[in-house]
PDB file of C-alpha atoms in Angstrom:
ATOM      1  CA  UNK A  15     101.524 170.220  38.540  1.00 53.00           C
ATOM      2  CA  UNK A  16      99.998 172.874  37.109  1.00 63.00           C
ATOM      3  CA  UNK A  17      95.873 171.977  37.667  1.00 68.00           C
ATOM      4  CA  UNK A  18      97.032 171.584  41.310  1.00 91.00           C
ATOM      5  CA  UNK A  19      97.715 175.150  41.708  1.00 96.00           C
ATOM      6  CA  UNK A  20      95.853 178.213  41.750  1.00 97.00           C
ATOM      7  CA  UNK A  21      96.105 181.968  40.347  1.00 98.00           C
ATOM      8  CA  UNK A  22      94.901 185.199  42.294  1.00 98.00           C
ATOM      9  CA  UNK A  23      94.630 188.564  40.904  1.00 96.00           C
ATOM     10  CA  UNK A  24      94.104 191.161  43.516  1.00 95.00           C
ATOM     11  CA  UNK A  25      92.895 193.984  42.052  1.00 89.00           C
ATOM     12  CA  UNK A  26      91.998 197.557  42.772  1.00 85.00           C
ATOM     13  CA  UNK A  27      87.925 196.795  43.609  1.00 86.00           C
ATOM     14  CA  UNK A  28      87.466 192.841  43.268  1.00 91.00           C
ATOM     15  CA  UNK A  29      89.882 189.923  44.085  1.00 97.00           C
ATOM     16  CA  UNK A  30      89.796 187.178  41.015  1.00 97.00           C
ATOM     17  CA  UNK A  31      90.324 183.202  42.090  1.00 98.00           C
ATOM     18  CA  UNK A  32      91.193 180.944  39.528  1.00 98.00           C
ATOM     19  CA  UNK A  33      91.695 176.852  39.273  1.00 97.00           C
ATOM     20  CA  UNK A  34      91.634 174.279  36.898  1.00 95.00           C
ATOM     21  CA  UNK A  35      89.986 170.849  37.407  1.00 94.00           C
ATOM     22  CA  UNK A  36      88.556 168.185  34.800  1.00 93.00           C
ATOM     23  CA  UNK A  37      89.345 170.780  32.336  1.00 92.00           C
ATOM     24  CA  UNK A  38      87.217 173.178  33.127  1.00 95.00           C
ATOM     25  CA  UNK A  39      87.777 176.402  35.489  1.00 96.00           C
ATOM     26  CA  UNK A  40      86.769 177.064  38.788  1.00 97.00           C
ATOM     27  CA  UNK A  41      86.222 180.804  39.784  1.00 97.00           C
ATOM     28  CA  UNK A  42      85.567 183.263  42.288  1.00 98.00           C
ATOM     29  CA  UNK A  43      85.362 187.087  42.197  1.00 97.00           C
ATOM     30  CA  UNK A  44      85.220 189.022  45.681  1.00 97.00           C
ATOM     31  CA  UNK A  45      85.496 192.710  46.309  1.00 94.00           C
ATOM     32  CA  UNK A  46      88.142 194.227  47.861  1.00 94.00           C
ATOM     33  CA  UNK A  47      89.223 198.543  47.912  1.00 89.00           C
ATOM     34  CA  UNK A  48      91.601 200.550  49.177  1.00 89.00           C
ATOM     35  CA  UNK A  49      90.355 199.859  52.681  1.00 93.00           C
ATOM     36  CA  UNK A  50      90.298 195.807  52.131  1.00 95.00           C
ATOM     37  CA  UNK A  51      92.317 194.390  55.007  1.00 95.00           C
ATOM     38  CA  UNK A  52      94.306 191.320  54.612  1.00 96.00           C
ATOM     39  CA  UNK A  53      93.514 189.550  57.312  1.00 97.00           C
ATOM     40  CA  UNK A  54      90.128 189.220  54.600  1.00 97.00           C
ATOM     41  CA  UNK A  55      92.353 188.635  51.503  1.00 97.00           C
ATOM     42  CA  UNK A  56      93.752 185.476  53.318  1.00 97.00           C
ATOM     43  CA  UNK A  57      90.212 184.731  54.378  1.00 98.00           C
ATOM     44  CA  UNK A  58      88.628 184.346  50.991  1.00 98.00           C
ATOM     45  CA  UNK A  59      91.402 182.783  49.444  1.00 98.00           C
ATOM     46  CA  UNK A  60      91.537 179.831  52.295  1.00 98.00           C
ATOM     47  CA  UNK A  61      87.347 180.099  51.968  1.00 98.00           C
ATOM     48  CA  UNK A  62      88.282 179.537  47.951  1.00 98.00           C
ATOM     49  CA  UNK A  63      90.828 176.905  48.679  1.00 97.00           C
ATOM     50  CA  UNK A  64      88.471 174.743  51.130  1.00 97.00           C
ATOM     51  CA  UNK A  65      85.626 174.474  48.380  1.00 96.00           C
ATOM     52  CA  UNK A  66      88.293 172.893  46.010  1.00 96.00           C
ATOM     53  CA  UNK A  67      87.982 169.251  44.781  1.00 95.00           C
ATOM     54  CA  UNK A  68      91.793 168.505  45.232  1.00 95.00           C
ATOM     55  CA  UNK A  69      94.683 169.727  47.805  1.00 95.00           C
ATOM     56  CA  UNK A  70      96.594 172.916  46.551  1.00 96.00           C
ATOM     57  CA  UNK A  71     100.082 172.778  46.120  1.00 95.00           C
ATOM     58  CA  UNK A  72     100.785 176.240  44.943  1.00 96.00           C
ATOM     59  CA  UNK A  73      99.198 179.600  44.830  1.00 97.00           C
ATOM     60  CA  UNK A  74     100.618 182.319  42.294  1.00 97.00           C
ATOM     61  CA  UNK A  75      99.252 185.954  43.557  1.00 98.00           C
ATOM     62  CA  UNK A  76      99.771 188.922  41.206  1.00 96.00           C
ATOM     63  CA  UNK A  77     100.218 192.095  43.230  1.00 94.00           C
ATOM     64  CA  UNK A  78      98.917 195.636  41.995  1.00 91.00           C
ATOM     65  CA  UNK A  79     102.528 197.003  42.627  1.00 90.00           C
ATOM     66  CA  UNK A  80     106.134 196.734  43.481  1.00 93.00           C
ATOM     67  CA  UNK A  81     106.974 192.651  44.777  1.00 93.00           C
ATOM     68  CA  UNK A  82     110.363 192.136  45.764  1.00 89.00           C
ATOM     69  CA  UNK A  83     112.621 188.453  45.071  1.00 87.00           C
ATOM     70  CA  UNK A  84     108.584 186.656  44.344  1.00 87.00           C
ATOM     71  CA  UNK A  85     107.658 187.171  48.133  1.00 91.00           C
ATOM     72  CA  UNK A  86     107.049 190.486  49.497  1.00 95.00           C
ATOM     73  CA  UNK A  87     104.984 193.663  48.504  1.00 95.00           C
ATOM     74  CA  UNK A  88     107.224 196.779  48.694  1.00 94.00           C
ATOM     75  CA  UNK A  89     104.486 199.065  47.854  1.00 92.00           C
ATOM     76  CA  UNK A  90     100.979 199.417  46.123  1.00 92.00           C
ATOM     77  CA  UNK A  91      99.178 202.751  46.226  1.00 85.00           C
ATOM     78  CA  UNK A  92      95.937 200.188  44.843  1.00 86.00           C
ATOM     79  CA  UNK A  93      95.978 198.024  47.565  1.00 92.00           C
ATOM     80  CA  UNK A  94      97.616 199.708  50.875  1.00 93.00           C
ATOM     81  CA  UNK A  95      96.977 196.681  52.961  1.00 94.00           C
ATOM     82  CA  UNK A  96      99.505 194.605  51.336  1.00 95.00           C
ATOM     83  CA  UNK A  97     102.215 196.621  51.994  1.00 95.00           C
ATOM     84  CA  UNK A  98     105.549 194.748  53.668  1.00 95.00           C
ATOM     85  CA  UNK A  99     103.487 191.590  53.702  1.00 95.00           C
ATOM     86  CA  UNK A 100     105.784 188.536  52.857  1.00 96.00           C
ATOM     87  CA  UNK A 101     104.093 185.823  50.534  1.00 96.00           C
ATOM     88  CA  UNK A 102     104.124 183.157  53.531  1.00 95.00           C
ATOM     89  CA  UNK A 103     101.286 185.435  54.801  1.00 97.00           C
ATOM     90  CA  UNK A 104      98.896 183.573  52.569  1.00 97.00           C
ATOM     91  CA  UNK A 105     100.161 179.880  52.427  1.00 95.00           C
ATOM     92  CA  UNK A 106      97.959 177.472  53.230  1.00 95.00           C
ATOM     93  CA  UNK A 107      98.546 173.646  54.173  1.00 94.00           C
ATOM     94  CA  UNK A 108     101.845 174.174  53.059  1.00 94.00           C
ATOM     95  CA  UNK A 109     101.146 175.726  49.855  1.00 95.00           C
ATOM     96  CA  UNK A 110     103.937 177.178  48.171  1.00 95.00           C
ATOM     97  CA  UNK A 111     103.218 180.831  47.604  1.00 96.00           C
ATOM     98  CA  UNK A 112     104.188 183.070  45.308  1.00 96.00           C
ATOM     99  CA  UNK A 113     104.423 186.954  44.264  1.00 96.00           C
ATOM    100  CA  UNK A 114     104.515 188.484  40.906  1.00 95.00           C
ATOM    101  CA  UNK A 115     103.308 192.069  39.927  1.00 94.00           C
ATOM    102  CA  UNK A 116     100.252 191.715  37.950  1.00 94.00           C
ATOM    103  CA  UNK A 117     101.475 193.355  34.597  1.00 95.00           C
ATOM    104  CA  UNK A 118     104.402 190.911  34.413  1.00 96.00           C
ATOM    105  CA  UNK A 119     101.884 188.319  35.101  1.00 96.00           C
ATOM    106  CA  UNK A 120     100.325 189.214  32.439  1.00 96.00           C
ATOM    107  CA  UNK A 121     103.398 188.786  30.350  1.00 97.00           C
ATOM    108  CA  UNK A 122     104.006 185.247  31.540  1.00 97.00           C
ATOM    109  CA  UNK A 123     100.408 184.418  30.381  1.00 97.00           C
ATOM    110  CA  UNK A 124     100.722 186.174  27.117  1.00 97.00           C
ATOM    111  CA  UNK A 125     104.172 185.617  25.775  1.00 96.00           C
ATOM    112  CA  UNK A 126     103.799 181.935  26.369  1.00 95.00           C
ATOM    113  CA  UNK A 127     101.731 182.019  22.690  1.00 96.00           C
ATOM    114  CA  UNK A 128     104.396 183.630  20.316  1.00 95.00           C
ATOM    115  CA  UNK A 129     108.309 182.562  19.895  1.00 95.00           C
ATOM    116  CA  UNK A 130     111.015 182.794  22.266  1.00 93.00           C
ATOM    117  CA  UNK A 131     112.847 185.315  20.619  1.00 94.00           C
ATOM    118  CA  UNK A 132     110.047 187.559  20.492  1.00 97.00           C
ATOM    119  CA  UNK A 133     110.260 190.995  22.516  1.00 98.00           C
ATOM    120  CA  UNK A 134     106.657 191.192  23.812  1.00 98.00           C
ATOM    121  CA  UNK A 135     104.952 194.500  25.900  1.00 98.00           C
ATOM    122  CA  UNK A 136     101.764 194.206  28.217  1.00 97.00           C
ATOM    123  CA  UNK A 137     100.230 196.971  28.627  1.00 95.00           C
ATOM    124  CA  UNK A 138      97.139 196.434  31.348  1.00 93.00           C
ATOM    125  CA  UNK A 139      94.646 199.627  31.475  1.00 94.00           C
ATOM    126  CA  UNK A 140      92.803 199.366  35.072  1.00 88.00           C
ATOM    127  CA  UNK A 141      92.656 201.096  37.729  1.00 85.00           C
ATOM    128  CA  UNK A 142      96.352 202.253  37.576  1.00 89.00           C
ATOM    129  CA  UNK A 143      98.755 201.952  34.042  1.00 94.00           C
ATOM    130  CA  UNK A 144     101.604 199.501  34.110  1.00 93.00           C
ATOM    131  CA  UNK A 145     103.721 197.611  31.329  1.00 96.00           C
ATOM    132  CA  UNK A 146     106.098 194.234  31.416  1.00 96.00           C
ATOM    133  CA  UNK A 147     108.573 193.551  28.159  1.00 97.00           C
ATOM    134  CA  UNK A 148     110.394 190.387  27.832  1.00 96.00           C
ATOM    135  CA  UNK A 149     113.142 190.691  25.426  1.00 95.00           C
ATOM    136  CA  UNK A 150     115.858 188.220  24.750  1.00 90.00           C
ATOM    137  CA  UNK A 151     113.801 185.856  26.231  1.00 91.00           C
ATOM    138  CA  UNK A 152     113.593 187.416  29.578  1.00 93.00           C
ATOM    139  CA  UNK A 153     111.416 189.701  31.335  1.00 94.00           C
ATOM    140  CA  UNK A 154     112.559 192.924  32.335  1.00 95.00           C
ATOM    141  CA  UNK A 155     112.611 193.357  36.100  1.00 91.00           C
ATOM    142  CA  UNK A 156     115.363 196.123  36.492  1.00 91.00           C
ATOM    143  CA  UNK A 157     117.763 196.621  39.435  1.00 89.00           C
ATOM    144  CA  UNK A 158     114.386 195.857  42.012  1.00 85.00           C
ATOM    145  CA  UNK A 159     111.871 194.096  39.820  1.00 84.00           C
ATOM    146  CA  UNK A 160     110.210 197.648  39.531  1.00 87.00           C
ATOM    147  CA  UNK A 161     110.747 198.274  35.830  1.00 92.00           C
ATOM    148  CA  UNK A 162     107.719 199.078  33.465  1.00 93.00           C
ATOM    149  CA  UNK A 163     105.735 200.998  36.238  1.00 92.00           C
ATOM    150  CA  UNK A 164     104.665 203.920  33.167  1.00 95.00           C
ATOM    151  CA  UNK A 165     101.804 204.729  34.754  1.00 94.00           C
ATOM    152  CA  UNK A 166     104.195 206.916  36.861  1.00 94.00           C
ATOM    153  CA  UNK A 167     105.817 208.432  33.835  1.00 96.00           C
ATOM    154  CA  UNK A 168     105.752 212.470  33.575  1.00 96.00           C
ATOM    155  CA  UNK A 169     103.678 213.919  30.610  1.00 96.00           C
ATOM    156  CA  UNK A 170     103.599 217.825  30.621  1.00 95.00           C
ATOM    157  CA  UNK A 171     100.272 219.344  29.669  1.00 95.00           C
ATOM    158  CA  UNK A 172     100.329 222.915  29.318  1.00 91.00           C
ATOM    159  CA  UNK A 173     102.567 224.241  32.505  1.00 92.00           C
ATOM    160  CA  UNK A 174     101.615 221.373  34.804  1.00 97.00           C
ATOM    161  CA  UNK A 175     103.826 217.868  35.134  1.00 97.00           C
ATOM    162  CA  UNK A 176     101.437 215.278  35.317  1.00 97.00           C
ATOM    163  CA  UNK A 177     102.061 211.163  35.984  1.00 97.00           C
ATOM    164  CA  UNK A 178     100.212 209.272  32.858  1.00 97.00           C
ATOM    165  CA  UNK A 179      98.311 207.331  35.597  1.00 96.00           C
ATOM    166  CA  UNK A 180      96.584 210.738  36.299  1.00 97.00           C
ATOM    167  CA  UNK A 181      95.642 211.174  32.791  1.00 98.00           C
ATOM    168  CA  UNK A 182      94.409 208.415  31.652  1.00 97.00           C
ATOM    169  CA  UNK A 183      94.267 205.522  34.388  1.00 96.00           C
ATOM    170  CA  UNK A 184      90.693 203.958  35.346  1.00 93.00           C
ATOM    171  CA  UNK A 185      90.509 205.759  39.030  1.00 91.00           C
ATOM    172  CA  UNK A 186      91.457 208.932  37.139  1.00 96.00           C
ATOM    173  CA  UNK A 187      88.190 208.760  34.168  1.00 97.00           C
ATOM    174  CA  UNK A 188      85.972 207.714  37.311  1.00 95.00           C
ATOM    175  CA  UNK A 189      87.439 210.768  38.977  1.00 94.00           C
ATOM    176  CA  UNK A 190      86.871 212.988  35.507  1.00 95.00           C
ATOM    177  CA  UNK A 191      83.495 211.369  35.458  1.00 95.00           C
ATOM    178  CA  UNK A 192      82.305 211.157  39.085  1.00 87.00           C
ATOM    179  CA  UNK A 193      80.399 208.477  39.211  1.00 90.00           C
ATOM    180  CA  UNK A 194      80.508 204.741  39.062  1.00 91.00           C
ATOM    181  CA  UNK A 195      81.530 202.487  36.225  1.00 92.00           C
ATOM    182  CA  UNK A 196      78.203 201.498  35.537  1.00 94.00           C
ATOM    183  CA  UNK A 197      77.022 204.679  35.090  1.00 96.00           C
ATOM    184  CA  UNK A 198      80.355 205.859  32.583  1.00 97.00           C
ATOM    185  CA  UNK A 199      79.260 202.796  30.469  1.00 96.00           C
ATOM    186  CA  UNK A 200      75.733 203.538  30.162  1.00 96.00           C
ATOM    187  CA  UNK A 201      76.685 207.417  29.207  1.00 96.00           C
ATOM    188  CA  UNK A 202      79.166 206.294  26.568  1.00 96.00           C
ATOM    189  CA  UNK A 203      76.547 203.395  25.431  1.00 95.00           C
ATOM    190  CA  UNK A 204      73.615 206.541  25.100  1.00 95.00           C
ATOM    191  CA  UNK A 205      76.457 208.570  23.515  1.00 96.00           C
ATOM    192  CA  UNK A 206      76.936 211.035  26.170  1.00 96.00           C
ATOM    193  CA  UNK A 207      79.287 213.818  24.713  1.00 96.00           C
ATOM    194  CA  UNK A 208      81.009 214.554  28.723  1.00 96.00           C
ATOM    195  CA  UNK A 209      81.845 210.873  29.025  1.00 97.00           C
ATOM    196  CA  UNK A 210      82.695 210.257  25.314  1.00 97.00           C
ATOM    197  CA  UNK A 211      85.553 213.528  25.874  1.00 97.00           C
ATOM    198  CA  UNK A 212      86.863 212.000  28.853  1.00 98.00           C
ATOM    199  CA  UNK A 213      87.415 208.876  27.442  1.00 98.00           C
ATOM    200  CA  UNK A 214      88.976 210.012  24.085  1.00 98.00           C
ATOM    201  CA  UNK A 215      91.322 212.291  26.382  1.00 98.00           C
ATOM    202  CA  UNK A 216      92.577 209.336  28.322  1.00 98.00           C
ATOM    203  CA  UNK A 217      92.720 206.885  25.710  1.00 98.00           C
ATOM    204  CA  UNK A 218      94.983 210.059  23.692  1.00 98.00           C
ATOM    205  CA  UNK A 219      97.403 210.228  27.048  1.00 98.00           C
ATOM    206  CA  UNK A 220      97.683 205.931  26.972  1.00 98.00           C
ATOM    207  CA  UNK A 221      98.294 206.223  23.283  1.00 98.00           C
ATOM    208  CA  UNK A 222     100.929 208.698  24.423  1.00 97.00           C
ATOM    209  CA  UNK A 223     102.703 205.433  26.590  1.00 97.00           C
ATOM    210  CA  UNK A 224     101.836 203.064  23.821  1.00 97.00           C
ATOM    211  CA  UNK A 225     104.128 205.409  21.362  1.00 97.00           C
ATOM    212  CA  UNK A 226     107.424 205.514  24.439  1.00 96.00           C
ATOM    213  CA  UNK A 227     106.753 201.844  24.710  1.00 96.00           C
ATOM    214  CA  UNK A 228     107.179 201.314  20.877  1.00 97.00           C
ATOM    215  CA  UNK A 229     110.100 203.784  20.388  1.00 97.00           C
ATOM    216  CA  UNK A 230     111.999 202.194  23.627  1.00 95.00           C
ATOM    217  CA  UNK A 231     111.753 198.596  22.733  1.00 96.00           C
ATOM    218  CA  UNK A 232     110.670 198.142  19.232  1.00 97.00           C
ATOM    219  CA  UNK A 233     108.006 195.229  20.443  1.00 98.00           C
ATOM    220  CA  UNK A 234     107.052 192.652  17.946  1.00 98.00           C
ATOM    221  CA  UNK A 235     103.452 192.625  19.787  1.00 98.00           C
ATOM    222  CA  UNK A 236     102.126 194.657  22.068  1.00 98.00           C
ATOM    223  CA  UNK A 237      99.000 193.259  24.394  1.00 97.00           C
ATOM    224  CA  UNK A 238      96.871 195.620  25.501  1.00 97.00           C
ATOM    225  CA  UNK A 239      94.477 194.131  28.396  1.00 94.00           C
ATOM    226  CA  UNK A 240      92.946 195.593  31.468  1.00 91.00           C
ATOM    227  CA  UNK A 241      89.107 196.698  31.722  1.00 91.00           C
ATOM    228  CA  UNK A 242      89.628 200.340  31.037  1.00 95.00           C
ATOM    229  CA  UNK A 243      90.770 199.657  28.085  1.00 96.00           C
ATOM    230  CA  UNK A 244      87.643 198.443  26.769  1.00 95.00           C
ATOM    231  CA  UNK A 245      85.505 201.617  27.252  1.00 97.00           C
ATOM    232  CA  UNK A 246      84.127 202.561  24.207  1.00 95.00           C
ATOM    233  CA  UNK A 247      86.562 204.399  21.842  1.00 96.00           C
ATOM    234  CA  UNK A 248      89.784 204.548  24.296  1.00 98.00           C
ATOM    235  CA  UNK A 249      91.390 201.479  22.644  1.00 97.00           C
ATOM    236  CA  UNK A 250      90.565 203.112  19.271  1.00 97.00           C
ATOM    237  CA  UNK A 251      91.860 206.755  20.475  1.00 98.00           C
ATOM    238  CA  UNK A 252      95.225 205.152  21.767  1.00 98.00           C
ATOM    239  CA  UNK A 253      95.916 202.929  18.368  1.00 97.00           C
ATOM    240  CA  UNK A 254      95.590 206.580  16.166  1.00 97.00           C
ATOM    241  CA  UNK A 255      98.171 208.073  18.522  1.00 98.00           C
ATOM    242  CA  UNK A 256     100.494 205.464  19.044  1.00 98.00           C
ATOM    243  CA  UNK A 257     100.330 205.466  15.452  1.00 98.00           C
ATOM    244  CA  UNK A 258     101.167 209.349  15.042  1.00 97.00           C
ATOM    245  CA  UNK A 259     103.826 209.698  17.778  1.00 97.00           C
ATOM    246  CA  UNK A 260     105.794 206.279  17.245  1.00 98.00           C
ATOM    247  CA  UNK A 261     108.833 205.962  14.931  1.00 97.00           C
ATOM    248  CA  UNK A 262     107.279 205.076  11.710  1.00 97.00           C
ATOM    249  CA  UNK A 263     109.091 201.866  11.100  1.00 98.00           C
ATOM    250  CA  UNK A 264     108.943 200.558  14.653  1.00 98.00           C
ATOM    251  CA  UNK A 265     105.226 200.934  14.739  1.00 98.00           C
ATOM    252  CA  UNK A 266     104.514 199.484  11.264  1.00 97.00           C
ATOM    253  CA  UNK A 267     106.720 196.420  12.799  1.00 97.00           C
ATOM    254  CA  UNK A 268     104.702 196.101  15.932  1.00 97.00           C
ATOM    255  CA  UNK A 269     101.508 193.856  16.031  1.00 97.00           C
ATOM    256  CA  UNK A 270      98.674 195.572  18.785  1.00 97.00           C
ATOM    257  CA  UNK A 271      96.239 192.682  20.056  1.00 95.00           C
ATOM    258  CA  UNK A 272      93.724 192.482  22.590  1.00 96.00           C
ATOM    259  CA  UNK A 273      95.018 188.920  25.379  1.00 96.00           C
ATOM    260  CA  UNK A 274      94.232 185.829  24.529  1.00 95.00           C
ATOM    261  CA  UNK A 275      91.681 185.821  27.543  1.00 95.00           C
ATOM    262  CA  UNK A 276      90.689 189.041  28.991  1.00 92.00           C
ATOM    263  CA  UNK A 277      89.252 187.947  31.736  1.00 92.00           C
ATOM    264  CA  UNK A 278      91.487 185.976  33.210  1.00 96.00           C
ATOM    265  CA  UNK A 279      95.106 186.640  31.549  1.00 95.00           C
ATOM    266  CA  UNK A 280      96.623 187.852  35.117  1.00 96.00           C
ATOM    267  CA  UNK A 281      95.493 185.061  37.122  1.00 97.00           C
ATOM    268  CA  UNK A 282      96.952 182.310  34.538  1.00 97.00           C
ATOM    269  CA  UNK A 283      99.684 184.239  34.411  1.00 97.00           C
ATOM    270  CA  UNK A 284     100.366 183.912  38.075  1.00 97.00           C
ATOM    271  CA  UNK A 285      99.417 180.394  38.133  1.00 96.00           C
ATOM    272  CA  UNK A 286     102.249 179.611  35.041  1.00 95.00           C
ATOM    273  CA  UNK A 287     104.777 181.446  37.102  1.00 94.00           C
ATOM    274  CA  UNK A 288     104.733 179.034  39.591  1.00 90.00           C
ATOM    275  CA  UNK A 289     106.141 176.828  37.161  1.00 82.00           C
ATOM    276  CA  UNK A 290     108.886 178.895  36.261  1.00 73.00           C
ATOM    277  CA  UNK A 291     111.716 176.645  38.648  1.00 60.00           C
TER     278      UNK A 291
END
């Protein structure tokens, strides 16, 4: 059942596609934005659908924010359009659809390789912050299905309340930075002392929700996944203050990796949850 379905990540500036046939993957990345309609969401994912060598029975679509019962968007600040669309929106020749938020999609993907009784964390670093536990072999989806949204958690700095999205997300270092990702990589890559500050300050803040997420569940493994992650030296930055701020024991308990597949750990996550029933 499984090859005959199909993953989509919908992200803050590209759209990933992802199926499986003969064993090998078929992709497709498109861009997409704040402005990004949905009318042309639905678009390329029927264009993706109709190049396809077989007939889709299911399409698993991981949402940048708060999904409600697997088949509505309450709300994403990343991706405005999809707001109060219902996942029927996007079927497709009958295709069951349906949504997940993308951090807990990463979970599905992730926690698939350790035990059952394992109490896993996701942590994806993009464009906004978010983390999905599953404990007791369960995820945690609170009262709404809106638990692990940290990237909204309050850190003080100085007098000022800030949300740890704003201090160390991927739109806030391009903000910091102003200027394209292209251009922060190069910097960091020549050794620029600006861009190499910015990042060590986020990656500091994000070691800052590392540390909550380690004192509030005592993980076994945290995953740590999501592009911004991999800028040069945040990773590294986060890991020494997770390591200073956590309770000792919990921390020394707690295996950080990087996913299994970077690239496309929220997609198969979406994909496996269709197979959830």
């Amino acid at each position: 059942m499984i090859k005959k379905n199909i993953g989509i990540d919908i992200g803050g500036t590209k759209m990933y596609m992802l199926a499986e046939h003969d064993g090998k993957y078929i992709e497709k990345k498109v861009p997409t934005g704040k402005e990004i309609k949905p009318e042309m969401l639905k678009k390329y994912i029927i264009d993706f659908i109709k190049d396809l060598p077989f007939e889709v029975e299911g399409i698993g679509m991981a949402i940048p924010g708060l999904v409600e019962d697997e088949n509505k968007v309450n709300f994403s600040n990343v991706v405005p359009g999809l707001n109060g669309l219902k996942s029927e929106y996007f079927s497709y020749k009958g295709a069951k659809v349906k949504f997940i938020n993308d951090v807990k999609a990463a979970l599905v993907e992730e926690a698939s390789y350790y035990p059952e009784d394992y109490t896993v964390s996701v942590f994806m670093a993009g464009t906004g912050i978010a983390v999905a536990t599953k404990t007791n072999k369960e995820i945690v989806y609170g009262a709404n299905s809106w638990a692990g949204e940290i990237g909204f958690a309050p850190i003080a700095v100085k007098d000022k309340v800030y949300k740890l999205d704003e201090l160390s997300s991927g739109a806030s270092i391009l903000k910091k930075f102003d200027g394209n990702v292209e251009e922060l990589i190069k910097k960091l890559e020549n050794e620029d002392k600006e861009a190499e500050k910015i990042i060590r300050e986020a990656g500091y803040y994000f070691g800052i929700g590392l540390a909550i997420t380690i004192n509030l569940f005592n993980p076994n493994i945290i995953v740590v996944g999501g592009s911004t992650s991999t800028y040069k030296n945040y990773f590294e930055t986060a890991l020494g203050v997770a390591s200073e701020n956590a309770l000792k024991q919990a921390f020394e308990s707690c295996e950080i990796k990087r996913p299994k597949d970077m690239k496309r750990i929220v997609a198969l996550g979406a994909r496996k949850y269709l197979e959830k029933d």
